[in-house]
């Protein structure tokens, strides 16, 4: 059995891309203090909306744009619930996931069995969206750690009362961050339907949103950590596909399970060591998952 | 810092007829006062007198319903804190408005309108903090700083903006006496440069020795304005409360046999932010009050947990009247007569959404016989809750009220009363009057003295040194999880206590 390392790496980049986008988006939202468990719902919405647009216009890039808009739009529903009506973030996020899955199952029927337009490839025969995902990693790192807006966003996520007392708009910051997370999840979902599977099937994101959520924690809320997590998941995915193709005598179900299992195990090992100690440096944002209400 | 020097002692800030209402509360009513250039102006009042609402309006966090404010000659009606900062108002908050996971420099940048680039900001922080004798390392994260150092961050953040008016909301409540002295030295330097300082506090001695003028608020109204140096603390208190303060009665107590012995009690830190207890020894006699002082975060919560039974310890470390309780949890310890009231009233001492009746059951169930064969005696629990409410003057509609709905002072009276009325052999309380107004605080302290008079041993853990001097017979300092040897309280001065607490953090460097 021959497995060429370079081709595996190129496939890994592709397999990691949906999760990379979704996790980077969720990273920004969580750094602003919002725990949005609706990543899976936003991804699947982006997958369908993007596929429909790409198929309708024949332009895959237009598809990704529409996916971003659709992901951001459905995230506004979550924002309205949690930021305006102060609903519980965990429950609202779960509802968003179920809503997205149900909605796309209904509206996706006409697109079943249809083929996606071809994706043009960029430098090194890697497609442009993979490149975009890789570029987003340093960009988001720079935004969070070096820019003024990123500092305000982290402040809002770390201590929303203090941010409010200093005159920053907690709600606006959070809605914007969640919308960005929605757009990123939408693009990630669209990558599955437009560039990876090349067709639409119901529930095709297959839990990638949940892995993205786990990776954000495992990354210790940093962009380079998210990249490492996404590559780990992508790497095991490619390996198990290769093993399946090579006809290894292991049940297919076990192999398909491997990427999820590997990611979770690494996550647990790392978190057990760090104990997410705030003193140790870098950890969960202080106001994560808490709703904010100002008395005026 | 250049400023018009022809206007010496001109009013930097004026307010006339300020009013603000919240549903059911008139927080401020027709408040007028002025702060002059270079003046340290005290805003004095009990909790709930409207001090915080007033300064929030000056800082743009809350908008007044009526009235006018001026900063210099320009009307001052900031839409938000950023507008207030741009106009020259800076504020140091009571509960620090800092971001724990961020660095000193990042925290300061968040409090500025147009922060310079990172390296330049770091240089300026180092320079300004050095000028004022408040050394700070810009790249340290806030979690690693002491309370005094955290306050330095807030002050430096204000100083970098060259404010015309600096507001300080109860700044000394978390500081050791030495740290407080350092703060006042800084404030005097600032005032000498012409900055007007609005200083909020209910500590009368502090105001008498450091402030030039005082405006006294009661129930949202200005009741008086005076030179605090010309009045005694007692007179100021009378203005603040509206009547003569009740004197604490310490008489009639006699030390009896030893009731509680703690020997070589150690415990590793329960969380990353917690403090380990290191070989704590203490003895307590019946009828005695032992005061344990120290700045929060030095092991107070951990000590209370080790005594209440929330945390177990090695055999022989906690002995009540000869019986080893070290391996027992809170409920058997309560039955044995060792009761505790933790610092965090809502969430630790009481369940926020439970009624007071239900909350009494949580600690008084066994000692008061309110649970029989696993079933709750509701009528009995209600009667006990009612008796606590009436004996401790808890002002609420009835025992069915949820704990969450009580004000801090009322809930504290209830929490202490619930334990005191169970007639414990030993009662351990942590911060019994934190955030409680003067009237309720006096009632709580008196109840602890009365309990001791009846022959119980009492341990009071507190950051309020005046309270410890007032109550306790012996005093120990808790510093980084170590408990000092006890000294008799009589003849003990605040300076001596400050030294026992380990002095101010980084004092030596600061005095260079």
CSV table of C-alpha atoms in Angstrom, one decimal, chain A residues 144-146 148 151-169 275-284 286 295-296, chain B residues 20 22 59-63 78-82 85 93 96-102 106-107 109-113 115 118 141 143-144 157 272-273:
chain,number,residue,atom,x,y,z
A,144,UNK,CA,-7.8,39.4,17.8
A,145,UNK,CA,-4.3,40.2,19.1
A,146,UNK,CA,-3.2,43.4,17.3
A,148,UNK,CA,-8.2,47.9,18.3
A,151,UNK,CA,-9.1,44.2,21.6
A,152,UNK,CA,-12.6,45.6,22.3
A,153,UNK,CA,-14.1,42.2,21.1
A,154,UNK,CA,-11.9,40.3,23.6
A,155,UNK,CA,-12.7,42.8,26.3
A,156,UNK,CA,-16.5,42.3,25.7
A,157,UNK,CA,-16.0,38.5,26.0
A,158,UNK,CA,-13.7,38.6,29.0
A,159,UNK,CA,-15.9,40.9,31.2
A,160,UNK,CA,-19.0,42.4,29.6
A,161,UNK,CA,-19.8,44.5,32.7
A,162,UNK,CA,-16.4,46.2,32.6
A,163,UNK,CA,-16.7,46.7,28.8
A,164,UNK,CA,-20.0,48.3,29.2
A,165,UNK,CA,-18.7,50.5,32.1
A,166,UNK,CA,-16.0,51.7,29.7
A,167,UNK,CA,-18.6,52.6,27.1
A,168,UNK,CA,-18.4,49.8,24.6
A,169,UNK,CA,-21.5,48.5,23.0
A,275,UNK,CA,-7.2,22.3,33.3
A,276,UNK,CA,-8.0,25.5,31.5
A,277,UNK,CA,-6.2,27.4,34.1
A,278,UNK,CA,-6.6,31.1,33.6
A,279,UNK,CA,-3.4,31.7,35.4
A,280,UNK,CA,-1.5,29.4,33.1
A,281,UNK,CA,-2.3,31.8,30.2
A,282,UNK,CA,-5.0,31.7,27.7
A,283,UNK,CA,-8.3,30.1,28.5
A,284,UNK,CA,-12.1,30.4,28.2
A,286,UNK,CA,-14.6,35.2,31.3
A,295,UNK,CA,-29.6,49.0,33.4
A,296,UNK,CA,-29.9,52.4,31.9
B,20,UNK,CA,-33.0,60.2,38.5
B,22,UNK,CA,-35.9,53.9,38.6
B,59,UNK,CA,-19.5,59.3,33.7
B,60,UNK,CA,-22.2,58.9,31.1
B,61,UNK,CA,-23.4,55.4,32.2
B,62,UNK,CA,-26.8,56.6,33.3
B,63,UNK,CA,-28.7,59.6,32.0
B,78,UNK,CA,-22.3,62.7,28.1
B,79,UNK,CA,-24.2,60.2,26.0
B,80,UNK,CA,-21.8,57.4,27.0
B,81,UNK,CA,-18.6,57.0,28.9
B,82,UNK,CA,-16.5,57.6,25.9
B,85,UNK,CA,-13.8,60.6,28.9
B,93,UNK,CA,-14.6,51.8,39.8
B,96,UNK,CA,-12.7,46.9,39.2
B,97,UNK,CA,-13.6,47.3,35.5
B,98,UNK,CA,-10.6,45.2,34.5
B,99,UNK,CA,-10.3,42.3,32.1
B,100,UNK,CA,-8.6,39.4,34.0
B,101,UNK,CA,-7.1,37.6,31.0
B,102,UNK,CA,-5.8,40.7,29.3
B,106,UNK,CA,-4.4,46.0,26.9
B,107,UNK,CA,-6.6,47.0,29.8
B,109,UNK,CA,-5.7,50.7,26.0
B,110,UNK,CA,-9.4,49.7,26.4
B,111,UNK,CA,-9.9,52.7,28.7
B,112,UNK,CA,-8.4,55.2,26.3
B,113,UNK,CA,-10.0,56.9,23.3
B,115,UNK,CA,-4.4,54.7,22.5
B,118,UNK,CA,1.6,49.2,21.6
B,141,UNK,CA,-1.8,39.8,33.0
B,143,UNK,CA,-5.1,37.7,37.1
B,144,UNK,CA,-1.5,37.7,38.5
B,157,UNK,CA,-5.5,54.3,33.0
B,272,UNK,CA,-6.1,27.7,40.1
B,273,UNK,CA,-7.1,31.1,41.6
